[in-house]
Tab-separated table of C-alpha atoms and ligand atoms in Angstrom:
chain	number	residue	atom	x	y	z
A	18	MET	CA	28.994	-13.173	17.493
A	19	ASN	CA	30.795	-13.256	20.805
A	20	ARG	CA	29.241	-13.148	24.277
A	21	PHE	CA	29.749	-9.393	24.704
A	22	ALA	CA	27.967	-8.660	21.574
A	23	ARG	CA	25.041	-11.094	22.559
A	24	GLY	CA	24.774	-9.451	25.952
A	25	ALA	CA	24.671	-5.889	24.390
A	26	LEU	CA	22.003	-6.946	21.899
A	27	ALA	CA	20.087	-8.736	24.752
A	28	ALA	CA	20.135	-5.522	26.677
A	29	LEU	CA	18.838	-3.609	23.619
A	30	GLY	CA	16.125	-6.166	23.262
A	31	GLY	CA	15.114	-5.660	26.864
A	32	ALA	CA	14.890	-1.880	26.268
A	33	VAL	CA	12.689	-2.425	23.086
A	34	ALA	CA	10.535	-4.990	25.033
A	35	ALA	CA	10.151	-2.420	27.820
A	36	GLU	CA	9.228	0.306	25.341
A	37	THR	CA	6.668	-1.955	23.620
A	38	LEU	CA	5.041	-2.772	26.972
A	39	ARG	CA	4.772	0.809	27.878
A	40	ARG	CA	3.102	1.632	24.584
A	41	LEU	CA	0.608	-1.294	24.885
A	42	ILE	CA	-0.339	-0.178	28.502
A	43	PHE	CA	-0.739	3.594	27.709
A	44	SER	CA	-2.019	3.599	24.097
A	45	GLY	CA	-5.561	3.001	25.219
A	46	ASN	CA	-5.981	6.623	26.710
A	47	GLY	CA	-6.267	8.600	23.447
A	48	HIS	CA	-8.935	8.703	20.849
A	49	ARG	CA	-8.083	6.517	17.924
A	50	TYR	CA	-9.412	8.847	15.228
A	51	GLU	CA	-9.043	12.316	16.883
A	52	PRO	CA	-8.679	15.063	14.195
A	53	TRP	CA	-5.069	15.870	14.351
A	54	GLU	CA	-4.722	18.374	11.464
A	55	ARG	CA	-4.865	21.921	12.543
A	56	ALA	CA	-6.813	24.758	10.621
A	57	PRO	CA	-6.410	24.373	6.903
A	58	TYR	CA	-3.054	25.420	5.582
A	59	ARG	CA	-4.477	28.118	3.322
A	60	ASP	CA	-6.206	30.031	6.180
A	61	PHE	CA	-2.801	30.946	7.819
A	62	PRO	CA	-1.235	34.496	7.209
A	63	ASN	CA	2.276	33.014	7.080
A	64	ARG	CA	2.213	29.853	4.978
A	65	VAL	CA	5.579	27.956	4.965
A	66	LEU	CA	5.630	25.490	2.117
A	67	ILE	CA	8.398	22.778	2.370
A	68	LEU	CA	9.216	20.886	-0.704
A	69	GLY	CA	10.762	17.440	0.094
A	70	GLY	CA	10.128	15.298	3.136
A	71	GLY	CA	13.652	13.899	3.698
A	72	PHE	CA	16.119	14.573	6.497
A	73	ALA	CA	16.166	18.307	5.711
A	74	GLY	CA	12.509	19.056	4.934
A	75	TYR	CA	11.078	16.734	7.745
A	76	THR	CA	13.309	18.296	10.305
A	77	ALA	CA	12.514	21.793	9.108
A	78	ALA	CA	8.734	21.069	9.307
A	79	LYS	CA	8.974	19.381	12.652
A	80	SER	CA	11.127	22.277	14.126
A	81	LEU	CA	8.878	24.958	12.839
A	82	CYS	CA	5.716	23.189	14.204
A	83	ARG	CA	7.364	22.802	17.672
A	84	MET	CA	8.501	26.476	17.620
A	85	THR	CA	4.965	27.818	16.707
A	86	ARG	CA	2.990	25.581	18.930
A	87	GLY	CA	0.036	27.590	20.352
A	88	ARG	CA	0.514	30.375	17.555
A	89	ASP	CA	-2.219	30.681	14.868
A	90	ASP	CA	-0.195	32.853	12.418
A	91	VAL	CA	2.162	30.271	10.932
A	92	GLY	CA	0.989	27.184	8.826
A	93	VAL	CA	3.348	24.512	7.571
A	94	MET	CA	2.875	22.142	4.653
A	95	VAL	CA	5.173	19.541	3.324
A	96	ILE	CA	4.916	18.322	-0.259
A	97	SER	CA	6.820	15.131	-1.115
A	98	ARG	CA	6.520	12.534	-3.781
A	99	GLU	CA	6.523	9.729	-1.368
A	100	ASN	CA	4.568	9.365	2.014
A	101	PHE	CA	7.703	8.203	3.617
A	102	PHE	CA	11.246	9.287	3.925
A	103	THR	CA	14.060	7.012	3.234
A	104	PHE	CA	16.454	6.486	6.146
A	105	TRP	CA	19.368	6.198	3.713
A	106	PRO	CA	22.162	5.263	6.253
A	107	MET	CA	20.460	1.845	6.787
A	108	LEU	CA	19.679	1.215	3.113
A	109	ALA	CA	22.684	-0.983	2.358
A	110	GLY	CA	21.571	-3.394	5.083
A	111	CYS	CA	18.459	-4.111	2.995
A	112	ILE	CA	20.622	-5.870	0.446
A	113	SER	CA	21.309	-8.847	2.671
A	114	SER	CA	18.033	-8.500	4.431
A	115	ASP	CA	19.788	-7.671	7.644
A	116	ILE	CA	17.208	-4.716	7.679
A	117	ASP	CA	13.712	-5.032	6.331
A	118	THR	CA	13.128	-2.383	3.688
A	119	ASN	CA	9.797	-1.488	5.334
A	120	ASN	CA	11.630	-0.243	8.337
A	121	VAL	CA	13.835	1.904	6.196
A	122	ALA	CA	10.858	3.782	4.906
A	123	GLN	CA	9.885	6.182	7.721
A	124	PRO	CA	6.175	7.241	7.535
A	125	LEU	CA	5.745	10.879	6.989
A	126	ARG	CA	2.065	11.724	7.086
A	127	ARG	CA	1.023	10.815	10.650
A	128	ALA	CA	4.292	12.087	12.133
A	129	LEU	CA	3.836	15.539	10.409
A	130	ILE	CA	0.159	15.840	11.125
A	131	ARG	CA	0.787	14.950	14.738
A	132	ASP	CA	3.241	17.788	14.886
A	133	GLY	CA	0.719	20.216	13.391
A	134	ALA	CA	1.845	20.341	9.634
A	135	SER	CA	-0.123	19.441	6.667
A	136	PHE	CA	1.238	16.912	4.220
A	137	ARG	CA	0.533	16.289	0.472
A	138	ARG	CA	1.982	13.425	-1.499
A	139	ALA	CA	2.672	15.131	-4.721
A	140	GLU	CA	5.461	15.512	-7.375
A	141	VAL	CA	6.687	19.091	-7.610
A	142	GLU	CA	6.358	20.371	-11.112
A	143	GLY	CA	6.826	24.101	-11.200
A	144	LEU	CA	7.165	27.340	-9.382
A	145	ASP	CA	5.768	30.755	-9.953
A	146	LEU	CA	7.681	33.258	-8.021
A	147	GLU	CA	5.484	36.274	-8.800
A	148	LYS	CA	2.347	34.508	-7.751
A	149	GLN	CA	4.171	32.757	-4.866
A	150	CYS	CA	2.829	29.309	-5.572
A	151	VAL	CA	4.184	25.965	-6.510
A	152	THR	CA	2.515	23.536	-8.835
A	153	ALA	CA	2.522	19.849	-7.857
A	154	ASP	CA	0.401	17.047	-9.328
A	155	GLY	CA	-1.441	19.836	-11.360
A	156	ARG	CA	-2.505	21.808	-8.271
A	157	GLU	CA	-1.270	25.103	-6.967
A	158	PHE	CA	0.083	25.546	-3.435
A	159	PRO	CA	0.591	29.088	-2.222
A	160	PHE	CA	3.362	30.246	0.150
A	161	GLU	CA	4.765	33.199	1.947
A	162	HIS	CA	8.040	31.212	2.623
A	163	LEU	CA	9.205	28.401	0.449
A	164	VAL	CA	11.782	25.843	1.552
A	165	LEU	CA	13.407	23.619	-1.157
A	166	ALA	CA	14.638	20.331	0.353
A	167	LEU	CA	14.391	18.099	-2.646
A	168	GLY	CA	17.602	16.138	-2.003
A	169	ALA	CA	20.073	14.549	-4.445
A	170	GLU	CA	20.151	11.932	-7.129
A	171	PRO	CA	22.775	9.811	-8.866
A	172	ALA	CA	25.141	11.722	-11.212
A	173	TYR	CA	26.434	9.630	-14.181
A	174	PHE	CA	29.078	12.181	-15.625
A	175	GLY	CA	28.072	11.353	-19.073
A	176	ILE	CA	29.690	7.804	-18.879
A	177	PRO	CA	28.237	5.616	-21.518
A	178	GLY	CA	26.082	2.783	-20.384
A	179	VAL	CA	25.692	3.581	-16.726
A	180	GLU	CA	21.980	4.501	-16.833
A	181	GLU	CA	21.127	1.596	-19.145
A	182	HIS	CA	23.250	-1.215	-17.594
A	183	ALA	CA	24.039	-0.316	-13.836
A	184	ILE	CA	21.795	-0.493	-10.857
A	185	SER	CA	22.140	2.897	-9.055
A	186	ILE	CA	21.154	3.560	-5.532
A	187	LYS	CA	18.217	5.821	-6.252
A	188	GLY	CA	15.950	4.577	-3.407
A	189	ILE	CA	14.737	1.675	-1.444
A	190	SER	CA	13.877	-0.287	-4.577
A	191	ALA	CA	17.663	-0.343	-5.635
A	192	ALA	CA	18.480	-2.369	-2.467
A	193	GLU	CA	15.694	-4.902	-3.480
A	194	ALA	CA	16.945	-4.953	-7.114
A	195	ILE	CA	20.491	-5.805	-6.049
A	196	ARG	CA	19.240	-8.691	-3.794
A	197	ASN	CA	16.893	-9.931	-6.453
A	198	ARG	CA	19.681	-9.728	-9.103
A	199	VAL	CA	21.912	-11.965	-6.927
A	200	ILE	CA	19.186	-14.452	-6.484
A	201	GLU	CA	18.330	-14.437	-10.103
A	202	ARG	CA	21.970	-15.103	-11.036
A	203	TYR	CA	22.005	-18.038	-8.641
A	204	GLU	CA	18.739	-19.399	-10.158
A	205	GLU	CA	20.155	-19.023	-13.650
A	206	THR	CA	23.351	-20.667	-12.522
A	207	THR	CA	21.361	-23.736	-11.028
A	208	LEU	CA	19.367	-24.140	-14.321
A	209	ALA	CA	22.439	-23.711	-16.558
A	210	ARG	CA	23.830	-26.695	-18.477
A	211	GLY	CA	27.525	-26.509	-19.198
A	212	ASP	CA	29.810	-23.720	-18.070
A	213	VAL	CA	28.422	-20.555	-16.445
A	214	PRO	CA	30.358	-17.467	-17.641
A	215	ASP	CA	32.275	-15.418	-15.051
A	216	SER	CA	30.308	-12.384	-16.096
A	217	LEU	CA	27.115	-13.870	-14.627
A	218	LEU	CA	28.668	-14.278	-11.071
A	219	THR	CA	30.872	-11.069	-11.012
A	220	PHE	CA	29.543	-8.007	-9.143
A	221	VAL	CA	31.236	-4.664	-9.806
A	222	VAL	CA	30.528	-1.868	-7.370
A	223	ILE	CA	31.670	1.466	-8.720
A	224	GLY	CA	32.451	4.081	-6.090
A	225	GLY	CA	34.623	3.571	-3.077
A	226	GLY	CA	32.878	6.052	-0.707
A	227	ALA	CA	30.844	4.881	2.234
A	228	THR	CA	27.906	3.685	0.135
A	229	GLY	CA	30.079	1.551	-2.199
A	230	VAL	CA	31.856	-0.061	0.578
A	231	GLU	CA	28.791	-0.858	2.585
A	232	VAL	CA	27.003	-2.123	-0.545
A	233	ALA	CA	30.121	-4.443	-1.468
A	234	ALA	CA	30.191	-5.749	2.104
A	235	GLU	CA	26.327	-6.461	2.145
A	236	LEU	CA	26.797	-8.301	-1.200
A	237	HIS	CA	29.370	-10.503	0.510
A	238	ALA	CA	27.016	-11.219	3.460
A	239	LEU	CA	24.138	-12.167	1.028
A	240	VAL	CA	26.344	-14.628	-0.844
A	241	HIS	CA	28.276	-16.220	1.884
A	242	ASP	CA	26.068	-16.059	4.983
A	243	ILE	CA	22.492	-16.122	3.590
A	244	LEU	CA	22.393	-17.695	0.146
A	245	ALA	CA	25.048	-20.358	0.434
A	246	PRO	CA	22.901	-22.973	2.463
A	247	ASP	CA	20.043	-22.538	-0.117
A	248	TYR	CA	22.319	-23.236	-3.149
A	249	PRO	CA	24.533	-26.158	-2.134
A	250	ASN	CA	25.504	-26.830	-5.680
A	251	ILE	CA	27.036	-23.386	-6.152
A	252	ASN	CA	30.367	-22.669	-4.901
A	253	PRO	CA	30.020	-19.196	-3.296
A	254	HIS	CA	33.637	-18.518	-3.972
A	255	ARG	CA	32.735	-18.353	-7.713
A	256	ILE	CA	30.974	-15.052	-7.001
A	257	LYS	CA	33.503	-12.208	-7.356
A	258	ILE	CA	32.911	-8.844	-5.841
A	259	VAL	CA	35.010	-5.925	-7.084
A	260	LEU	CA	35.049	-2.469	-5.813
A	261	VAL	CA	36.235	0.151	-8.196
A	262	ASP	CA	37.383	3.567	-7.038
A	263	SER	CA	39.004	6.428	-8.847
A	264	ASN	CA	40.795	7.794	-5.660
A	265	PRO	CA	44.081	6.439	-4.470
A	266	GLN	CA	42.322	5.126	-1.261
A	267	ILE	CA	38.774	4.094	-0.637
A	268	LEU	CA	36.666	5.952	1.970
A	269	LYS	CA	38.759	9.097	1.106
A	270	GLU	CA	36.962	11.211	3.711
A	271	LEU	CA	37.999	8.938	6.675
A	272	ASP	CA	41.147	8.994	8.780
A	273	PRO	CA	44.038	6.943	7.125
A	274	ALA	CA	44.089	4.419	10.126
A	275	LEU	CA	40.368	3.800	9.581
A	276	ARG	CA	40.837	3.478	5.754
A	277	ARG	CA	43.559	0.911	6.452
A	278	ALA	CA	41.271	-1.065	8.834
A	279	ALA	CA	38.388	-1.064	6.216
A	280	ARG	CA	40.827	-2.092	3.491
A	281	ILE	CA	42.035	-5.097	5.657
A	282	LYS	CA	38.565	-6.069	6.353
A	283	LEU	CA	37.458	-5.977	2.676
A	284	ALA	CA	40.453	-8.145	1.816
A	285	ALA	CA	39.454	-10.570	4.484
A	286	LEU	CA	36.048	-10.696	2.866
A	287	GLN	CA	37.765	-11.340	-0.432
A	288	ILE	CA	36.330	-8.151	-1.952
A	289	GLU	CA	38.845	-7.038	-4.592
A	290	VAL	CA	39.551	-3.262	-4.387
A	291	ARG	CA	40.839	-1.438	-7.528
A	292	ASN	CA	41.891	2.124	-6.835
A	293	MET	CA	43.003	4.976	-9.246
A	294	VAL	CA	40.744	3.720	-11.995
A	295	LYS	CA	37.409	4.906	-13.371
A	296	ALA	CA	34.663	3.121	-15.143
A	297	LYS	CA	34.915	4.507	-18.740
A	298	GLU	CA	31.934	2.601	-20.191
A	299	ILE	CA	29.524	0.098	-18.996
A	300	ARG	CA	28.164	-2.516	-21.354
A	301	SER	CA	25.647	-5.309	-20.803
A	302	ASP	CA	28.485	-7.814	-20.227
A	303	ARG	CA	31.367	-5.769	-18.985
A	304	VAL	CA	32.790	-2.659	-17.306
A	305	ILE	CA	35.575	-1.085	-19.221
A	306	LEU	CA	38.064	0.751	-17.107
A	307	SER	CA	40.075	3.911	-17.620
A	308	ASP	CA	43.414	1.786	-17.399
A	309	GLY	CA	42.223	-0.197	-20.363
A	310	HIS	CA	41.295	-3.321	-18.435
A	311	GLU	CA	37.819	-4.824	-18.788
A	312	ILE	CA	35.866	-6.645	-16.092
A	313	PRO	CA	33.481	-9.274	-17.466
A	314	THR	CA	30.250	-8.587	-15.693
A	315	GLU	CA	26.549	-8.434	-16.044
A	316	ASN	CA	26.136	-6.924	-12.758
A	317	ALA	CA	27.365	-3.354	-12.289
A	318	ILE	CA	26.265	-1.246	-9.353
A	319	TRP	CA	26.774	2.569	-9.491
A	320	THR	CA	27.465	4.483	-6.262
A	321	ALA	CA	30.046	6.945	-7.688
A	322	GLY	CA	28.411	10.208	-7.811
A	323	ALA	CA	25.528	12.420	-6.793
A	324	ARG	CA	24.132	15.687	-7.942
A	325	ALA	CA	21.432	18.033	-6.588
A	326	SER	CA	17.920	17.163	-7.671
A	327	GLU	CA	17.283	17.456	-11.357
A	328	LYS	CA	13.942	19.173	-10.557
A	329	LEU	CA	15.966	22.252	-9.838
A	330	ASP	CA	16.671	22.566	-13.562
A	331	ASP	CA	12.990	23.325	-14.209
A	332	LEU	CA	12.755	25.994	-11.524
A	333	PRO	CA	13.535	29.778	-11.970
A	334	LEU	CA	16.200	29.763	-9.224
A	335	PRO	CA	19.889	30.175	-9.276
A	336	ALA	CA	21.538	26.674	-9.127
A	337	ASP	CA	24.911	24.920	-9.777
A	338	GLU	CA	24.055	21.750	-11.666
A	339	ARG	CA	26.107	19.582	-9.297
A	340	LYS	CA	26.029	21.312	-5.981
A	341	GLY	CA	22.474	22.700	-6.220
A	342	LEU	CA	20.816	25.976	-5.198
A	343	LYS	CA	23.087	28.924	-4.571
A	344	THR	CA	22.310	30.001	-1.013
A	345	ASP	CA	23.751	32.614	1.461
A	346	VAL	CA	24.832	31.747	5.014
A	347	LEU	CA	21.231	32.199	6.251
A	348	MET	CA	20.294	29.529	3.722
A	349	ARG	CA	18.216	31.953	1.680
A	350	VAL	CA	18.387	31.353	-2.006
A	351	GLU	CA	20.465	34.045	-3.758
A	352	GLY	CA	18.246	37.100	-4.691
A	353	HIS	CA	15.166	35.824	-2.734
A	354	GLU	CA	14.120	36.949	0.754
A	355	ASN	CA	11.495	34.236	1.262
A	356	VAL	CA	12.922	31.260	-0.675
A	357	TRP	CA	15.227	28.980	1.277
A	358	GLY	CA	17.417	25.979	0.220
A	359	ILE	CA	18.576	23.082	2.552
A	360	GLY	CA	20.016	19.668	2.467
A	361	ASP	CA	21.558	17.963	-0.506
A	362	CYS	CA	19.797	20.198	-3.072
A	363	ALA	CA	21.566	23.358	-1.770
A	364	ALA	CA	25.111	24.370	-1.950
A	365	THR	CA	25.186	25.537	1.741
A	366	VAL	CA	28.328	27.395	2.893
A	367	GLU	CA	29.402	28.542	6.264
A	368	GLU	CA	30.307	32.134	7.085
A	369	ASP	CA	33.995	31.592	6.026
A	370	GLY	CA	32.804	30.147	2.686
A	371	THR	CA	33.471	26.547	3.635
A	372	PRO	CA	31.105	24.289	1.710
A	373	VAL	CA	28.966	22.181	3.870
A	374	PRO	CA	29.137	18.456	2.943
A	375	PRO	CA	26.011	16.744	1.657
A	376	ASN	CA	25.160	14.250	4.469
A	377	ALA	CA	22.209	13.508	6.845
A	378	GLN	CA	23.690	15.243	9.832
A	379	ALA	CA	24.187	18.519	7.978
A	380	ALA	CA	20.639	18.177	6.443
A	381	VAL	CA	19.205	17.788	9.880
A	382	GLN	CA	21.170	20.716	11.301
A	383	GLU	CA	20.176	22.807	8.365
A	384	GLY	CA	16.561	22.002	8.848
A	385	LYS	CA	16.665	23.208	12.386
A	386	VAL	CA	18.398	26.410	11.654
A	387	VAL	CA	16.212	27.249	8.659
A	388	ALA	CA	13.098	26.924	10.896
A	389	ARG	CA	14.572	29.434	13.322
A	390	ASN	CA	15.551	31.773	10.545
A	391	ILE	CA	12.002	31.662	8.918
A	392	LEU	CA	10.444	32.415	12.239
A	393	ALA	CA	12.966	35.160	12.911
A	394	SER	CA	12.112	36.620	9.578
A	395	ILE	CA	8.337	36.459	10.133
A	396	ASP	CA	8.803	38.096	13.638
A	397	GLY	CA	11.302	40.603	12.406
A	398	ARG	CA	14.122	39.290	14.587
A	399	GLU	CA	17.756	38.808	13.754
A	400	MET	CA	18.545	35.659	11.731
A	401	ARG	CA	21.484	33.183	12.444
A	402	PRO	CA	24.109	32.089	9.957
A	403	PHE	CA	24.504	28.421	9.583
A	404	ASP	CA	27.468	26.865	11.491
A	405	TYR	CA	27.982	23.154	10.712
A	406	LYS	CA	28.903	21.011	13.614
A	407	PRO	CA	30.204	17.650	12.243
A	408	VAL	CA	29.679	14.907	14.698
A	409	GLY	CA	31.427	12.095	12.907
A	410	GLN	CA	31.278	9.375	10.383
A	411	LEU	CA	30.149	5.731	10.800
A	412	VAL	CA	30.628	3.086	8.122
A	413	GLU	CA	29.457	-0.431	8.680
A	414	ILE	CA	31.290	-3.261	6.892
A	415	GLY	CA	29.325	-6.437	7.106
A	416	ASP	CA	27.613	-7.808	10.281
A	417	ASN	CA	30.051	-7.189	13.156
A	418	PHE	CA	32.567	-4.769	11.914
A	419	ALA	CA	32.517	-0.853	11.402
A	420	VAL	CA	34.943	1.968	11.109
A	421	ASN	CA	33.808	5.042	13.057
A	422	GLU	CA	35.094	8.463	13.766
A	423	VAL	CA	33.120	10.285	16.454
A	424	MET	CA	34.174	13.587	17.845
A	425	SER	CA	37.727	12.816	16.771
A	426	VAL	CA	37.739	9.447	18.421
A	427	LYS	CA	38.481	6.770	15.983
A	428	PHE	CA	37.616	3.068	16.511
A	429	SER	CA	36.942	0.074	14.405
A	430	GLY	CA	35.789	-3.573	14.932
A	431	LEU	CA	32.860	-5.048	16.738
A	432	LEU	CA	32.426	-2.307	19.281
A	433	ALA	CA	32.226	0.112	16.390
A	434	SER	CA	29.570	-2.048	14.784
A	435	LEU	CA	27.485	-1.999	17.923
A	436	PHE	CA	27.885	1.692	18.198
A	437	TRP	CA	26.813	2.019	14.643
A	438	ARG	CA	23.681	-0.100	15.219
A	439	ALA	CA	22.814	1.754	18.492
A	440	THR	CA	23.374	5.164	16.940
A	441	TYR	CA	21.106	4.593	13.914
A	442	LEU	CA	18.412	2.828	15.958
A	443	TYR	CA	18.312	5.823	18.042
A	444	LYS	CA	18.080	8.159	15.021
A	445	LEU	CA	15.218	6.397	13.397
A	446	GLU	CA	12.029	8.474	13.578
A	447	SER	CA	9.595	5.681	13.829
A	448	PRO	CA	9.465	3.868	17.083
A	449	GLN	CA	7.916	0.794	15.309
A	450	SER	CA	10.878	0.631	12.906
A	451	ARG	CA	13.243	1.000	15.790
A	452	ALA	CA	11.685	-1.909	17.719
A	453	ARG	CA	11.358	-4.145	14.714
A	454	ILE	CA	14.979	-3.678	13.508
A	455	ALA	CA	16.271	-4.352	16.980
A	456	ALA	CA	13.996	-7.416	17.300
A	457	ASP	CA	15.214	-8.675	13.808
A	458	TRP	CA	18.867	-8.307	14.917
A	459	ILE	CA	18.215	-10.078	18.051
A	460	LEU	CA	16.345	-12.997	16.213
A	461	ASP	CA	19.142	-13.187	13.755
A	462	LEU	CA	21.339	-14.396	16.669
A	463	PHE	CA	19.231	-17.480	16.987
A	464	PHE	CA	17.875	-18.226	13.588
A	465	ASP	CA	19.671	-18.492	10.231
A	466	PRO	CA	18.426	-15.671	8.194
A	467	ALA	CA	16.847	-16.618	4.795
A	468	VAL	CA	15.758	-14.519	1.763
A	469	THR	CA	13.079	-14.845	-0.901
A	470	GLN	CA	12.635	-13.238	-4.155
A	471	ILE	CA	9.206	-11.770	-4.792
A	472	ARG	CA	8.496	-11.527	-8.458
A	473	ASP	CA	5.770	-9.354	-9.896
A	474	ARG	CA	3.254	-11.498	-11.822
A	475	THR	CA	0.589	-8.908	-12.270
B	245	FAD	C1	22.745	4.975	0.013
B	245	FAD	C2	23.023	6.197	0.834
B	245	FAD	C3	23.557	6.100	2.086
B	245	FAD	C4	23.912	7.180	2.826
B	245	FAD	N1	24.360	7.016	4.116
B	245	FAD	C5	24.574	8.150	4.919
B	245	FAD	C6	25.162	7.982	6.187
B	245	FAD	O1	25.441	6.836	6.631
B	245	FAD	N2	25.294	9.154	6.953
B	245	FAD	C7	24.950	10.316	6.528
B	245	FAD	O2	25.212	11.370	7.221
B	245	FAD	N3	24.514	10.463	5.228
B	245	FAD	C8	24.362	9.373	4.396
B	245	FAD	N4	23.788	9.651	3.229
B	245	FAD	C9	23.453	11.036	2.757
B	245	FAD	C10	22.206	11.476	3.333
B	245	FAD	O3	21.160	10.434	3.196
B	245	FAD	C11	21.663	12.683	2.685
B	245	FAD	O4	22.698	13.774	2.721
B	245	FAD	C12	20.331	13.232	3.157
B	245	FAD	O5	19.391	12.298	2.837
B	245	FAD	C13	20.045	14.629	2.631
B	245	FAD	O6	18.767	14.946	3.122
B	245	FAD	P1	17.774	15.680	2.068
B	245	FAD	O7	16.560	15.962	2.929
B	245	FAD	O8	18.430	16.820	1.418
B	245	FAD	O9	17.483	14.697	0.951
B	245	FAD	P2	16.540	13.271	0.992
B	245	FAD	O10	16.603	12.816	2.463
B	245	FAD	O11	16.883	12.531	-0.116
B	245	FAD	O12	15.036	13.918	0.872
B	245	FAD	C14	14.637	14.448	-0.335
B	245	FAD	C15	13.103	14.483	-0.292
B	245	FAD	O13	12.676	15.165	-1.573
B	245	FAD	C16	11.587	14.408	-2.180
B	245	FAD	N5	11.536	14.913	-3.504
B	245	FAD	C17	12.497	14.827	-4.433
B	245	FAD	N6	12.208	15.362	-5.638
B	245	FAD	C18	10.781	15.611	-5.467
B	245	FAD	C19	9.811	16.063	-6.421
B	245	FAD	N7	10.046	16.435	-7.615
B	245	FAD	N8	8.586	16.347	-5.839
B	245	FAD	C20	8.346	16.000	-4.558
B	245	FAD	N9	9.161	15.501	-3.729
B	245	FAD	C21	10.406	15.337	-4.167
B	245	FAD	C22	11.916	12.987	-1.902
B	245	FAD	O14	10.851	12.176	-1.913
B	245	FAD	C23	12.485	13.134	-0.394
B	245	FAD	O15	11.342	13.157	0.511
B	245	FAD	C24	23.535	8.514	2.347
B	245	FAD	C25	23.071	8.611	1.057
B	245	FAD	C26	22.752	7.502	0.315
B	245	FAD	C27	22.172	7.655	-1.151
């Protein structure tokens, strides 16, 4: 890390320290256990029930609460199966422990209650449109307006063996599973007598989009920067990382110059990129490719596809299996005046029919607009069609390199990496996570990071 980077990070550290001090000084003024929750949700005449507390659902709830502050006719409840939301853009960083998984889980309950919403941690099971109620964890939750923001999950396209043999990026535990798998392989290698097969030390990441590229780079950081000193008898160059992508180029949604920069960086990290091939089958000891080649591996990682939440299949609403709920430009589910679909579980389109991409910035923008439209509908005002304003794309490749496109400005390298870090720090919801991640990044400049493997012995 050069002096400029150290200076920038030190400045960041100063800001974090100042914020921490401010909080320490001013936090004593409030009551610690004041009752934050407003009147019970069931008592409001207009109950807005939001399913899913991710980027889209959380933003919709927060926006609606802020817009109805001081009103006693609109109640908001969020139901989500976890009491945190996953800050997906930073998840890959958890593989190398560059980012602590606890800081990627953004606490939902307190943030929502402070804003004036109710929160229930429950798994959505069913929907009765006539009774206007949702069933979750065996209980019924009534609504006047319903917002579906259930997100997406990995799609496997019927490829044999993916679900059984590959780790897919379903949530925070996937990052931990990948890190533990690498450590497990190192331990097995240390104990092995005789030759260790290549399949044990080969990692194949399937999918050359932003997630696949970031995962491959984090694997490299784990092997070469973090684990190498702990396993002096293992040659880190025996670890092979292969990135398989069916497109002619990785990161197909980025500008060609940035794609080239990313490709050069991956080559420098000795990550082998294979384009124009698909994984045809995954077995316990190999990945079979569409061009007939086989890669011996016991470590496949799947990042190649996503589909709208499978839960939609159980609900009586019009949905396209891959793209999600069919919605109009106001984000109302087709054929329903009071049911709305946002985020990755909805096939949102703009007025000219352009599909809105499934990403966090679109989900946040949709959350804000849906809140406005629901309130307009309650108040009998005109609603606003959704108009997506893409801000850019940021992809971090390892510790001090990123390829970014922001408002048509393209840049890569260390500055891009610092920009990536500053942007996502700013976007984190929890101030504690923000401070802890910044502090970790600063400490990493002075101490060699180390990882441990925590095994469940219960
Ligand atoms: C690894 C990864 C990295 C990414 N990186 C980026 C990035 O760098 N930039 C970017 O713009 N986008 C990124 N994305 C995409 C972005 O995270 C999503 O587009 C965004 O999270 C969509 O928001 P959402 O609210 O629709 O879904 P989510 O944020 O996934 O939220 C879905 C919510 O629904 C809840 N839920 C689901 N099913 C149920 C159920 N049955 N009952 C109750 N609750 C349920 C979940 O618990 C969760 O709270 C990334 C995605 C992944 C997977």
